[in-house]
Short mmCIF file of C-alpha atoms in Angstrom, two decimals:
data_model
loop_
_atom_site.label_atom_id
_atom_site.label_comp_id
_atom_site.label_asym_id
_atom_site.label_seq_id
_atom_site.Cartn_x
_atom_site.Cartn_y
_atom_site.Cartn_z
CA UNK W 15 -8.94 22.73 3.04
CA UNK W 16 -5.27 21.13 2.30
CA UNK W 17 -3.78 22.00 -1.34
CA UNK W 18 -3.98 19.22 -4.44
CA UNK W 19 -1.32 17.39 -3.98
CA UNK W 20 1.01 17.64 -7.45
CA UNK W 21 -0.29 15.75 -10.52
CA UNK W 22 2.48 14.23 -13.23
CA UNK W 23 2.12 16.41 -15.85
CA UNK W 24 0.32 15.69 -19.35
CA UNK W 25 -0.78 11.78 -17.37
CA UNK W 26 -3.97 10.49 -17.31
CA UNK W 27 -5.40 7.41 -15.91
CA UNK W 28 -8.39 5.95 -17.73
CA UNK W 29 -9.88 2.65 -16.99
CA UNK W 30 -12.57 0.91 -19.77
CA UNK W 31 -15.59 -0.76 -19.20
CA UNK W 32 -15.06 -4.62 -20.01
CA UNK W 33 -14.50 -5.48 -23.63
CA UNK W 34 -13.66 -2.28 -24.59
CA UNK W 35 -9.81 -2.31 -24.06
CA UNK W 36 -7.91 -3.78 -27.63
CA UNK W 37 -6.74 -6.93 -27.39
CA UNK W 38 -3.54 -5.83 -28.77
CA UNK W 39 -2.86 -2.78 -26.14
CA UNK W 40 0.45 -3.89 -24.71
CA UNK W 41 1.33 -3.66 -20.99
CA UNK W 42 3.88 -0.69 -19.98
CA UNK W 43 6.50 -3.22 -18.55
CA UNK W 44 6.23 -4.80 -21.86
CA UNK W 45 7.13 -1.29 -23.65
CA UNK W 46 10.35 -0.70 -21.05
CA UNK W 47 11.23 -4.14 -20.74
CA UNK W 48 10.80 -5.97 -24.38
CA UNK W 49 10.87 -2.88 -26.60
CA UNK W 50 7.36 -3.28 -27.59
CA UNK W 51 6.23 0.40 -28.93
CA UNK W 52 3.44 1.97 -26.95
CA UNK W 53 -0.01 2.14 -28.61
CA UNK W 54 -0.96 5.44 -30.03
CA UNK W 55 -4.77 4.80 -30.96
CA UNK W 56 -7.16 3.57 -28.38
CA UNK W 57 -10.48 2.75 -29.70
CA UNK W 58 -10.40 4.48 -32.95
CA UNK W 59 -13.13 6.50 -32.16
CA UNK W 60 -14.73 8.84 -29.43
CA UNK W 61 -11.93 8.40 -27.29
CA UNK W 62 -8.98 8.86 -29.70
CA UNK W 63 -10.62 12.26 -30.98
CA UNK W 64 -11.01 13.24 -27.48
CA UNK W 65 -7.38 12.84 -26.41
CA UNK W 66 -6.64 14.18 -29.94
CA UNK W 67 -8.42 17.54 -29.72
CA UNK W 68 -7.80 18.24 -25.25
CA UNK W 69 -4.15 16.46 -26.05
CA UNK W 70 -2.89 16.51 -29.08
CA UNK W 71 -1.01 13.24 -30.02
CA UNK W 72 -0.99 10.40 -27.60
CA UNK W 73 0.85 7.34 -26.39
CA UNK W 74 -0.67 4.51 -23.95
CA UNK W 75 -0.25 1.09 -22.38
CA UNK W 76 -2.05 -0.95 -19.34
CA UNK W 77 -0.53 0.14 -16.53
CA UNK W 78 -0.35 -3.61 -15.20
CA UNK W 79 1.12 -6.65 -16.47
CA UNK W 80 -1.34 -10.04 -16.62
CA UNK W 81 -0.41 -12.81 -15.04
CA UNK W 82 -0.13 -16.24 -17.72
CA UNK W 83 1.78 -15.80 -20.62
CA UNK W 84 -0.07 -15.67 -23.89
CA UNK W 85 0.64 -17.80 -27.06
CA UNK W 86 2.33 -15.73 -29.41
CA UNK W 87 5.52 -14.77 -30.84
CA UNK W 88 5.52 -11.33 -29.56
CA UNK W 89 8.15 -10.90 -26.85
CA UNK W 90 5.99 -10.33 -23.02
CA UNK W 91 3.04 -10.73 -24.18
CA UNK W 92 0.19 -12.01 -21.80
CA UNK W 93 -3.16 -12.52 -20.92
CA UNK W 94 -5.57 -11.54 -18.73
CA UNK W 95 -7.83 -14.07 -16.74
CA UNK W 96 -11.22 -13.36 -15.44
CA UNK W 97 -10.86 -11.87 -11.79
CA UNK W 98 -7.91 -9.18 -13.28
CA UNK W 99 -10.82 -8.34 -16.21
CA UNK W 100 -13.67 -8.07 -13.51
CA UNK W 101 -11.32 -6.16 -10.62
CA UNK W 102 -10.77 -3.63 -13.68
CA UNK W 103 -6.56 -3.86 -13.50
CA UNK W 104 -6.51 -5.53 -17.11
CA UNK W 105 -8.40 -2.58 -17.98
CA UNK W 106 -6.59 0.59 -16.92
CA UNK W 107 -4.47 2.68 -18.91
CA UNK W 108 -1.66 4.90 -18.58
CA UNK W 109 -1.88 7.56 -21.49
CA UNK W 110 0.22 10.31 -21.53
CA UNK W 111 -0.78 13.18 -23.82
CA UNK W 112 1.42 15.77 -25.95
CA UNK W 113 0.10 18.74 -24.09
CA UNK W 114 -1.00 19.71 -20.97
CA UNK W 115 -3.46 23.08 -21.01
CA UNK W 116 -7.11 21.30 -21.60
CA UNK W 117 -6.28 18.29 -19.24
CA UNK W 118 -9.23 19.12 -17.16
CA UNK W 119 -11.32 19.51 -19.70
CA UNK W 120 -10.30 16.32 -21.38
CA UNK W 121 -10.93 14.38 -18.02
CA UNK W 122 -14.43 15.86 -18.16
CA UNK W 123 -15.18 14.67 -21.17
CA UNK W 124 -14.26 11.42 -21.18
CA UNK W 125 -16.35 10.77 -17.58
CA UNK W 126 -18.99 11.15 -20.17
CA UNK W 127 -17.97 8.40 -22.58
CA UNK W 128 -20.40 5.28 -22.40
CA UNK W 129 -17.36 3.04 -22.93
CA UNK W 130 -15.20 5.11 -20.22
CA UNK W 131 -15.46 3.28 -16.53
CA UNK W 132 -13.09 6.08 -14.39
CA UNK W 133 -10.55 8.67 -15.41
CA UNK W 134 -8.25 10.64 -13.20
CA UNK W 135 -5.25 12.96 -13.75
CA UNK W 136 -2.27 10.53 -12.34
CA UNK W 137 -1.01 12.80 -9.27
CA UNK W 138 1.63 11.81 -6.31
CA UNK W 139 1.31 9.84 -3.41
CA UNK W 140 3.61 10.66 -0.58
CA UNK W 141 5.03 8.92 2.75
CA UNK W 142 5.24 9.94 5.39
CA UNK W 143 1.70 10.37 4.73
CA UNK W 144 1.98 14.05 5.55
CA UNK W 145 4.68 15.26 3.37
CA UNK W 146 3.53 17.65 1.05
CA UNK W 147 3.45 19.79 4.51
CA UNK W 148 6.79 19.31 4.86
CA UNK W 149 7.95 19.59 8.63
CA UNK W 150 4.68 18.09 10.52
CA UNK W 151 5.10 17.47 14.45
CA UNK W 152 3.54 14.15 14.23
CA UNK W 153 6.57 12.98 11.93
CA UNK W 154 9.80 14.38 13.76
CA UNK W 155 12.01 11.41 14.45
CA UNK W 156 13.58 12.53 17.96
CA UNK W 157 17.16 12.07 18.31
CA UNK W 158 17.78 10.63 21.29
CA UNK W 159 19.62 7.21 22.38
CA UNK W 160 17.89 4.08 22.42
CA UNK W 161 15.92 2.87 25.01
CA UNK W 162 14.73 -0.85 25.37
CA UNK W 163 12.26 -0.46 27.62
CA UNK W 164 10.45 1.96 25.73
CA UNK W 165 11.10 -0.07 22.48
CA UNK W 166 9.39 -3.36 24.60
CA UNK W 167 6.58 -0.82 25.76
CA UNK W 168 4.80 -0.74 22.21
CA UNK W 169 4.92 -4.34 22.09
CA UNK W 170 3.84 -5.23 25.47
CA UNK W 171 0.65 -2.94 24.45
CA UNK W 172 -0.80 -4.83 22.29
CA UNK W 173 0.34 -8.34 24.06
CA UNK W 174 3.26 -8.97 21.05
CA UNK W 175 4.62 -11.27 23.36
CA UNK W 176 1.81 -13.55 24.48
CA UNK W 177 1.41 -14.04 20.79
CA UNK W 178 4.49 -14.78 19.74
CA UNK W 179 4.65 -17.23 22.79
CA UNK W 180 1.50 -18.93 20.76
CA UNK W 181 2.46 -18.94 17.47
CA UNK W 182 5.81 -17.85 15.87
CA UNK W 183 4.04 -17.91 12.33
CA UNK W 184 4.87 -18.99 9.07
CA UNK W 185 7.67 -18.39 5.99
CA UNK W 186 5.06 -19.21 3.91
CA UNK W 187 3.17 -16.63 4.52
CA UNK W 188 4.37 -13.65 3.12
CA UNK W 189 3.62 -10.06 3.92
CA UNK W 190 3.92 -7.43 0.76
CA UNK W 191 5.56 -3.99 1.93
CA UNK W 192 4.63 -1.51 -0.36
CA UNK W 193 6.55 1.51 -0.01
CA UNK W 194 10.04 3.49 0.16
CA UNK W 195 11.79 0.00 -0.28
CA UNK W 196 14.43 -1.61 2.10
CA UNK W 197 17.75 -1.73 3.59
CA UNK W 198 18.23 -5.56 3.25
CA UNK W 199 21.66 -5.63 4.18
CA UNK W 200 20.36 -3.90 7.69
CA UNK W 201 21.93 -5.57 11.11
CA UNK W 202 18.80 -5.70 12.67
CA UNK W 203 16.63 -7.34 9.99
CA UNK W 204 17.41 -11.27 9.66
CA UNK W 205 18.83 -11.95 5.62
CA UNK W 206 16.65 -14.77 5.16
CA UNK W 207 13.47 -13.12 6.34
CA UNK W 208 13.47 -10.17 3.73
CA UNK W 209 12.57 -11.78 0.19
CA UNK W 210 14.73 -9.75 -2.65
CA UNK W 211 11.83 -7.71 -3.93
CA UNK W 212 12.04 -5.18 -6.53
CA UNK W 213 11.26 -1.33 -8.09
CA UNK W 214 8.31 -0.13 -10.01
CA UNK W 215 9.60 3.52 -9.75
CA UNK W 216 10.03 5.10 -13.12
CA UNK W 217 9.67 9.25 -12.45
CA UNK W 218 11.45 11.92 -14.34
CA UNK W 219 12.41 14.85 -12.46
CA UNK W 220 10.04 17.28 -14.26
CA UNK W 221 6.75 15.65 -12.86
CA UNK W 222 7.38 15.38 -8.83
CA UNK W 223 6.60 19.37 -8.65
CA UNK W 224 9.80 20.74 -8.08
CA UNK W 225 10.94 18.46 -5.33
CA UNK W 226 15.31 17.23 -6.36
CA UNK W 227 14.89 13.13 -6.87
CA UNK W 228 17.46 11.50 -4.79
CA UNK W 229 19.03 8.21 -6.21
CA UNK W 230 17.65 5.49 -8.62
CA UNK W 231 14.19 7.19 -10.09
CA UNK W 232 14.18 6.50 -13.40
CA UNK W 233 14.06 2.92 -14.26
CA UNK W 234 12.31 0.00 -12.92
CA UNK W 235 14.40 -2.76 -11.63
CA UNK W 236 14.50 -5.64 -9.68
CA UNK W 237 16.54 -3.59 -6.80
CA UNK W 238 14.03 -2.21 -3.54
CA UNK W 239 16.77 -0.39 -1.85
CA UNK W 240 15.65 2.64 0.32
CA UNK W 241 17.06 5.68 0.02
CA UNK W 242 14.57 7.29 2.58
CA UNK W 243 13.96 4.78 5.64
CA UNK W 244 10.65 4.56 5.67
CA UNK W 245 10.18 1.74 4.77
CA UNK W 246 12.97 0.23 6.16
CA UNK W 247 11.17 1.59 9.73
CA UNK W 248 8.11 -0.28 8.41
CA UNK W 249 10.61 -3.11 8.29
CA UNK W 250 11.93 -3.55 11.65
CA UNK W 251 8.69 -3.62 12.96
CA UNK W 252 7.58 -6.57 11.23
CA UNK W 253 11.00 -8.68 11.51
CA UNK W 254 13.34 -7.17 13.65
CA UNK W 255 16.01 -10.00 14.34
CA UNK W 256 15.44 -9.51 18.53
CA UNK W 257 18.38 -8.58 18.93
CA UNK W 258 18.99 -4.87 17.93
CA UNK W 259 15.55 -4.35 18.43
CA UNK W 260 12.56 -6.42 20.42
CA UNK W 261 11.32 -9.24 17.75
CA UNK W 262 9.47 -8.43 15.14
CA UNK W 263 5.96 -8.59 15.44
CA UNK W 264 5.10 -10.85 12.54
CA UNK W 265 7.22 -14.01 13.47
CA UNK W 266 8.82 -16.09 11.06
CA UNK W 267 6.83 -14.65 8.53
CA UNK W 268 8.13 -13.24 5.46
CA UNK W 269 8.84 -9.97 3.82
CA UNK W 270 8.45 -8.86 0.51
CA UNK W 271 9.17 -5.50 -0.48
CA UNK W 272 8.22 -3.41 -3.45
CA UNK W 273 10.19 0.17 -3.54
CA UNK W 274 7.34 2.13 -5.13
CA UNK W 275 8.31 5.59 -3.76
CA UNK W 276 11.07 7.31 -4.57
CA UNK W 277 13.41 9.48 -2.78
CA UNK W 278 12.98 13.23 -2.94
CA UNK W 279 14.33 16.34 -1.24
CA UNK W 280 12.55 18.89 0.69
CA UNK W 281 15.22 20.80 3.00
CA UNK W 282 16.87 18.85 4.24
CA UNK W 283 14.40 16.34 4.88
CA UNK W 284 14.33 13.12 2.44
CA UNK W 285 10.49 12.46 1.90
CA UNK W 286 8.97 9.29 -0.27
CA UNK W 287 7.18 10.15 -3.77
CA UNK W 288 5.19 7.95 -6.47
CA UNK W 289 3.05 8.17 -9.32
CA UNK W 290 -0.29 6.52 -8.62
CA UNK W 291 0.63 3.87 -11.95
CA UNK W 292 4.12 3.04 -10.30
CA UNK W 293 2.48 2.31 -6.67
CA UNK W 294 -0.33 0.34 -7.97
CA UNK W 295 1.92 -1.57 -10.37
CA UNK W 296 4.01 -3.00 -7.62
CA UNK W 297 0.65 -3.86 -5.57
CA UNK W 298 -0.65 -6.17 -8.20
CA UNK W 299 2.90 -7.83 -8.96
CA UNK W 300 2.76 -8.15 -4.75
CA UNK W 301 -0.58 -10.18 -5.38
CA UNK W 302 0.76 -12.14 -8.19
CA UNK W 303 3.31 -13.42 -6.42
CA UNK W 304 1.64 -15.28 -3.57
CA UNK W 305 1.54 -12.33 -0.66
CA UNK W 306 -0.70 -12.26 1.55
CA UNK W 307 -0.79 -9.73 3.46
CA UNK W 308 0.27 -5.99 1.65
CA UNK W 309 1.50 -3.02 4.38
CA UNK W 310 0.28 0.29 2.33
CA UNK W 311 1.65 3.30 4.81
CA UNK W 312 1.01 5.93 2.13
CA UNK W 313 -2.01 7.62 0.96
CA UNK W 314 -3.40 11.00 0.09
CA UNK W 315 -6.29 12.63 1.58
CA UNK W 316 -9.57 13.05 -0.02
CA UNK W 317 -9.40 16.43 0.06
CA UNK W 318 -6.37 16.73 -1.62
CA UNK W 319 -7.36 14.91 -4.36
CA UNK W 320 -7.30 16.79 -8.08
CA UNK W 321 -11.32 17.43 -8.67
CA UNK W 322 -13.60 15.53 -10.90
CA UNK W 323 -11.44 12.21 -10.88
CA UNK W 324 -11.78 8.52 -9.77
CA UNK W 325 -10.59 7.58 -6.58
CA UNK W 326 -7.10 6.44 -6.70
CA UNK W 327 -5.62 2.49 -6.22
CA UNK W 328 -9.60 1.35 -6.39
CA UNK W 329 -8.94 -1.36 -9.15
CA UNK W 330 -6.00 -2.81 -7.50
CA UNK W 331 -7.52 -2.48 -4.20
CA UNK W 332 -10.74 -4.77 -5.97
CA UNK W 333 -8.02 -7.37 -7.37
CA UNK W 334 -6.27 -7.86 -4.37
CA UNK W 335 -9.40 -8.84 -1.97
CA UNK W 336 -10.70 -11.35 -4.64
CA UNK W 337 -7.43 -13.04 -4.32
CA UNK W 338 -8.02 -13.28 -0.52
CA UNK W 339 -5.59 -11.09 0.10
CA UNK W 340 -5.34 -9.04 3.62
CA UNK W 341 -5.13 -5.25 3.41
CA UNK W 342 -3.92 -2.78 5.81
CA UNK W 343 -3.33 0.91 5.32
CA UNK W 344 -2.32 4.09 7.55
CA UNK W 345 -5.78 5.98 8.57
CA UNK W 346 -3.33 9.16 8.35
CA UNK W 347 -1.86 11.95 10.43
CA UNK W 348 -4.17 15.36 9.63
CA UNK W 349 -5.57 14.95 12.80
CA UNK W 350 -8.92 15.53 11.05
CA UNK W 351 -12.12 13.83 9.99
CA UNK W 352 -11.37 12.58 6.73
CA UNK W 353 -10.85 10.01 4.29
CA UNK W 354 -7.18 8.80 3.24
CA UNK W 355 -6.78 6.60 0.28
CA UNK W 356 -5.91 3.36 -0.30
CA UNK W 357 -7.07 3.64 3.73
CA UNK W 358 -11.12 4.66 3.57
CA UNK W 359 -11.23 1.60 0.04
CA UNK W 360 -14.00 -0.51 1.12
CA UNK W 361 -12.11 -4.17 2.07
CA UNK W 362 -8.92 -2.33 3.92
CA UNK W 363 -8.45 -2.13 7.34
CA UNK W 364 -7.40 1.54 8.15
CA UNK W 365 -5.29 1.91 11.57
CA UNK W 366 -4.82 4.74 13.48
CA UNK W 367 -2.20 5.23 16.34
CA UNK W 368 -2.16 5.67 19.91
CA UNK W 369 0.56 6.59 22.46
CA UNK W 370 2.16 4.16 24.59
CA UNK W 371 -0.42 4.47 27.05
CA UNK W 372 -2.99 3.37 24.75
CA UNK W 373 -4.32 7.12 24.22
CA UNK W 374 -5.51 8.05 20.44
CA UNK W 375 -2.41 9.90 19.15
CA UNK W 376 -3.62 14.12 18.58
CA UNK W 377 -1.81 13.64 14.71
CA UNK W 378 -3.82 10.14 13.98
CA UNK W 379 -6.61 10.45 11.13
CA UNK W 380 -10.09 9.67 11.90
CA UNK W 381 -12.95 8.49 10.49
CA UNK W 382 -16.20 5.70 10.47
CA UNK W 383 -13.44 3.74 7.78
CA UNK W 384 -10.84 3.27 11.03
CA UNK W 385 -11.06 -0.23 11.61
CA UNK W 386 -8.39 -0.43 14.86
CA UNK W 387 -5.65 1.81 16.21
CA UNK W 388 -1.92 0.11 17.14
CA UNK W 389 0.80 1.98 18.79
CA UNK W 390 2.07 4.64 16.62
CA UNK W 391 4.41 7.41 19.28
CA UNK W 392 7.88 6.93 19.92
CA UNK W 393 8.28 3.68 17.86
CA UNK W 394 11.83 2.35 18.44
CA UNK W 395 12.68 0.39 14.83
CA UNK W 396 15.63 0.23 12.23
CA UNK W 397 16.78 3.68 10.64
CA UNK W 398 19.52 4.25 7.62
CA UNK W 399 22.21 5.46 9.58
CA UNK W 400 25.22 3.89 10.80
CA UNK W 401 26.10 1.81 7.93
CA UNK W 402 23.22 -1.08 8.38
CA UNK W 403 23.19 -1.06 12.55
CA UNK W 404 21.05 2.59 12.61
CA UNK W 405 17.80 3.09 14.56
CA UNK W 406 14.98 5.29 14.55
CA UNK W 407 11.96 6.54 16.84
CA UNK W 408 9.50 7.01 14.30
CA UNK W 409 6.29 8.68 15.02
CA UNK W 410 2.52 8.43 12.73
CA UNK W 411 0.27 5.84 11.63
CA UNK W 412 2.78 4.89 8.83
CA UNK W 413 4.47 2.91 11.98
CA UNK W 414 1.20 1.85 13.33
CA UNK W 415 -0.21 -0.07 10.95
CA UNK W 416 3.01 -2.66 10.39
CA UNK W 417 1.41 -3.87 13.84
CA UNK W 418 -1.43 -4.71 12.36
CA UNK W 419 -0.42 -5.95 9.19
CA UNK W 420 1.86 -8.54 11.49
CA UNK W 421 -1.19 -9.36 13.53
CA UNK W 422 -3.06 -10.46 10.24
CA UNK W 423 0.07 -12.29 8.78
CA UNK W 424 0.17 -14.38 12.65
CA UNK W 425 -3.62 -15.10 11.90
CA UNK W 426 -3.28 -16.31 8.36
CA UNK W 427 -0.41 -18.34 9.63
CA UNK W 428 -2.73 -20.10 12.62
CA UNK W 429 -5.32 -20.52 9.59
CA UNK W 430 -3.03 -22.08 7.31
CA UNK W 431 -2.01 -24.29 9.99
CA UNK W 432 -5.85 -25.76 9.87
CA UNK W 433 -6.23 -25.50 6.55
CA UNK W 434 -8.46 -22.57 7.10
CA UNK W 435 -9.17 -19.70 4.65
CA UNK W 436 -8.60 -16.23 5.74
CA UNK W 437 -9.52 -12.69 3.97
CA UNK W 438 -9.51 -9.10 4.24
CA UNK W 439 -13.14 -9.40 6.13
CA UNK W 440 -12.67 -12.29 8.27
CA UNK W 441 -9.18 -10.47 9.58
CA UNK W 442 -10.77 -7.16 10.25
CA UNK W 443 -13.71 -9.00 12.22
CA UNK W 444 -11.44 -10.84 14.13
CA UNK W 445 -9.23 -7.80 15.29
CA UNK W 446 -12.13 -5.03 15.66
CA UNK W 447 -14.07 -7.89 17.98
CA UNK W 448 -10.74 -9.04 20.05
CA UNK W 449 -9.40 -4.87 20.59
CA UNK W 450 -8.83 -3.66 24.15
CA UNK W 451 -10.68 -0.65 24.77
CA UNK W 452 -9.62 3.01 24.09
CA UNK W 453 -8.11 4.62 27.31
CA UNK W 454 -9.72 8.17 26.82
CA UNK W 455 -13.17 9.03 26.45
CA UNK W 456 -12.73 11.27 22.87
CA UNK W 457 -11.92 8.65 20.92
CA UNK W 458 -14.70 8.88 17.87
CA UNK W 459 -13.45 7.84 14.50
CA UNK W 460 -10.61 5.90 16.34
CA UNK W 461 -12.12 2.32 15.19
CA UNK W 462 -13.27 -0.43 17.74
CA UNK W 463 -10.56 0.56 19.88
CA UNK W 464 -6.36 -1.10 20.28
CA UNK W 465 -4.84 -4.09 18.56
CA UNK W 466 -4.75 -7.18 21.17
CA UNK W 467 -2.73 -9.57 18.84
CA UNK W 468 -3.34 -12.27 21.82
CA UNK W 469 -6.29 -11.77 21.87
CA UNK W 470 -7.03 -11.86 18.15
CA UNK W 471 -5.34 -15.28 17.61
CA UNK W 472 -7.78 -16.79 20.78
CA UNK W 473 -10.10 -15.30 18.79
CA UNK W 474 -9.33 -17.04 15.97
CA UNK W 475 -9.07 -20.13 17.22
CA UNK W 476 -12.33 -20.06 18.95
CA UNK W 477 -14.10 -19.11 15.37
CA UNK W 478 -12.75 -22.47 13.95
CA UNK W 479 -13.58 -24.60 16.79
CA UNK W 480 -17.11 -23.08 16.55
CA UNK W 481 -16.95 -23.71 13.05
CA UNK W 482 -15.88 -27.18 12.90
CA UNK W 483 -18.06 -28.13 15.52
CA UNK W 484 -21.05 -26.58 13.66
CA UNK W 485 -20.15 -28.46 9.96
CA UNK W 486 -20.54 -25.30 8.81
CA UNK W 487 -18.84 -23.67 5.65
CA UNK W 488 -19.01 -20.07 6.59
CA UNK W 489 -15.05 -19.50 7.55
CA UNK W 490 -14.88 -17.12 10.20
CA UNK W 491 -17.71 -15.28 12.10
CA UNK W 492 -16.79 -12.53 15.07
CA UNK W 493 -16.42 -13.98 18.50
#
């Protein structure tokens, strides 16, 4: 059994069941942002005199921000509209209590509030997705020179090329990187395919269990720099220029990134960490803003999870499917049978990894949730060092599902292009129908088998024909 991962002390989660959230509650970007003082009652009732007696006094506001602006003289305020109140992110709120002994008790009681929909002790998410082991094989980034040909290898895998050949995608269709934020300023990522993006960190020191912050940590701001590469290695796989590195695999589509990890020390080892409110705050501003495809190469095991709690990102997950957004997260890298989250939500396509010879990777996390695997072993893509021109080999499923999330953003593109509607469903169809088949015989929990991106966009193409030719309105059926 792996440990709980570390909770931020005295924070709770807690979403409401629909009309019981005050009209009034304010939004937390509203409280940092606009001044406007955190509410310090709830519903005047059970719940107050829970957090009261478990907590002691109490301050809270929705962790997420609504999208229309309300009519009122009060600085930020908004609104929520129907599909944020029915997804549950107009509902959830951040409350952080005075003191911190009874904070399992207080979670137990309020799962037993009629008005009460989920409640969970906030905790950390980490990426790479193994981190709180600090020092896992599957994540050691070789240092060695760089070799093209194994750089092309990946590609060539899963038919990059062919694709790209086909289609070179969109700018308009923009894919939302959720993670340690970006080098921008990189050689090897084009300036006008990375979208300026922005922060949703706001951790104090005391509540990432003992690990030193590195950096900006404290504020949110409209800056995604990355102080960790991760995500700048998620990055370069989705829009390397072609130059530096083989082309990125999602085209001419666009990036967006959110930086809504921060960078920690362990060793010497610089490791990604966020609050659960702070990664799932950046996911629905991602979805407000037109994405369409969100990267989420982060997660935390089930297993690891602090007991009797919700299951983490689940409202945010809901909103961003009902606004036809794609999802893709990394399965994992226990090696095990088990559930990673956002990965194992119902609606996401979880990817594992496999070597360059198309062989499940021994790290990659399994599981009847693993949609697809997509190469995920000795991935050649842009690093930190070297003032902007570094590159990494980067190794786990963090790196293997940027593949994927490219493949989706080259199908949405093709749709677009025939004014056809695309979702979360329809792409994981497409993909788990058009994969090549696993090249090893133990490859249970491994999903239908490895991303063909070719393949996926004939695919594709073939649905629509069918479709049009049928007059019928169902969108996309599997091959």
């Amino acid at each position: 059994m792996n440990a709980t991962v570390p909770r931020v002390p005295r924070r709770l989660l807690v979403t409401l069941h629909l009309g019981e959230v005050p009209d009034d509650m304010p939004a937390w970007r509203a409280t940092t942002r606009y001044g406007v003082a955190p509410a310090e009652r709830i519903d005047g009732g059970i719940v107050d005199r829970l957090l009261h007696r478990h907590g002691g006094d109490f301050r809270c506001a929705r962790v997420h921000s609504a999208r229309l602006p309300r009519s009122t003289a009060v600085p930020g305020a908004r609104r929520f509209d129907d599909v944020e109140q029915l997804s549950g992110v107009g509902r959830v709120l951040r409350i952080e209590v005075q003191q911190d002994d009874g904070l399992a008790d207080l979670l137990q009681a309020l799962q037993q509030v009629p008005t009460v929909e989920a409640a969970l002790c906030e905790h950390l998410s980490f990426a790479p997705l193994d981190a709180q082991n600090f020092g896992s094989l599957a994540q050691a980034q070789a240092a060695r020179e760089y070799d093209a040909q194994e750089a092309w290898q990946a590609r060539e895998l899963i038919r990059l090329p062919q694709a790209l050949g086909y289609t070179q995608g969109d700018p308009a269709v923009i894919v939302g990187l959720v993670d340690t934020g970006v080098m921008a300023q990189h050689l090897a990522l084009p300036e006008a395919a990375v979208r300026r993006g922005f922060d949703t960190v706001d951790l104090d020191p005391a509540s990432v269990g003992g690990l030193g912050l590195v950096g900006d940590s404290r504020q949110r701001d409209e800056d995604p720099g990355d102080d960790v590469g991760h995500g700048t290695g998620c990055a370069g796989i989705l829009r390397a220029d072609g130059l530096e590195l083989p082309p990125g695999a999602a085209g001419q589509c666009s990036l967006l990134p959110v930086r809504v990890l921060a960078a920690a020390m362990s060793g010497e080892r610089r490791v990604g960490v966020g609050s659960i409110a702070n990664i799932d705050a950046g996911m629905k501003r991602l979805v407000d803003l037109g994405v369409k495809v969100i990267n989420m190469s982060f997660g935390t095991a089930e297993g690891q999870l602090p007991p009797g709690g919700a299951l983490p990102h689940l409202e945010v997950v809901r909103y961003a499917l009902a606004r036809g957004v794609i999802l893709v997260a990394a399965s994992g890298n226990s090696g095990l049978a088990e559930r990673y989250f956002p990965a194992a939500h119902d609606g996401v396509i979880a990817v594992g990894a496999v070597n360059a010879r198309g062989e499940p990777s021994r790290f990659s996390t399994r599981g009847d949730h693993v949609a697809l695997c997509a190469p995920g072993e000795g991935i050649w893509t842009c690093g930190l060092d070297g003032a902007g021109a570094g590159l990494q080999r980067a190794n786990g499923t963090s790196f293997a599902a940027p593949f994927v999330s490219a493949a989706c953003a080259l199908l949405a593109a093709r749709a677009n292009a025939r004014a056809w509607p695309l979702n979360s469903h329809d792409a994981r169809t497409l993909l788990a129908a058009s994969c090549q088949p696993h090249r090893r015989a133990d490859t249970t929990g491994c999903g239908a088998g490895v991303l063909d991106v070719w393949a996926a966009l004939r695919a594709l193409e073939a649905s629509m024909d069918d479709e049009e030719d049928a007059g019928d309105g169902d969108p996309v059926k599997a091959p």
